[in-house]
Amino acid sequence: MKLIIQFYLWQITEDLILQNLGNIINA
């Protein structure tokens, strides 16, 4: 159960990081 939660949180974090990188590149 804990691994599933960690994986879910990592997916969210990864999405946010990619969005931030995209914003930096586009800025």
PDB file of C-alpha atoms in Angstrom, residues 4-24:
ATOM      1  CA  ILE A   4       1.400   2.596  -4.287  1.00  0.00           C
ATOM      2  CA  ILE A   5       1.047   5.901  -2.438  1.00  0.00           C
ATOM      3  CA  GLN A   6       4.706   6.777  -3.019  1.00  0.00           C
ATOM      4  CA  PHE A   7       4.374   5.961  -6.725  1.00  0.00           C
ATOM      5  CA  TYR A   8       1.239   8.109  -6.988  1.00  0.00           C
ATOM      6  CA  LEU A   9       2.935  11.043  -5.250  1.00  0.00           C
ATOM      7  CA  TRP A  10       6.003  10.658  -7.473  1.00  0.00           C
ATOM      8  CA  GLN A  11       3.849  10.764 -10.601  1.00  0.00           C
ATOM      9  CA  ILE A  12       2.285  14.030  -9.410  1.00  0.00           C
ATOM     10  CA  THR A  13       5.698  15.477  -8.532  1.00  0.00           C
ATOM     11  CA  GLU A  14       7.121  14.431 -11.896  1.00  0.00           C
ATOM     12  CA  ASP A  15       4.224  16.089 -13.727  1.00  0.00           C
ATOM     13  CA  LEU A  16       4.767  19.320 -11.782  1.00  0.00           C
ATOM     14  CA  ILE A  17       8.501  19.272 -12.514  1.00  0.00           C
ATOM     15  CA  LEU A  18       7.915  18.754 -16.227  1.00  0.00           C
ATOM     16  CA  GLN A  19       5.348  21.582 -16.261  1.00  0.00           C
ATOM     17  CA  ASN A  20       7.810  23.904 -14.485  1.00  0.00           C
ATOM     18  CA  LEU A  21      10.598  22.998 -16.925  1.00  0.00           C
ATOM     19  CA  GLY A  22       8.244  23.711 -19.825  1.00  0.00           C
ATOM     20  CA  ASN A  23       7.354  27.095 -18.343  1.00  0.00           C
ATOM     21  CA  ILE A  24      11.035  27.968 -17.873  1.00  0.00           C
TER      22      ILE A  24
END
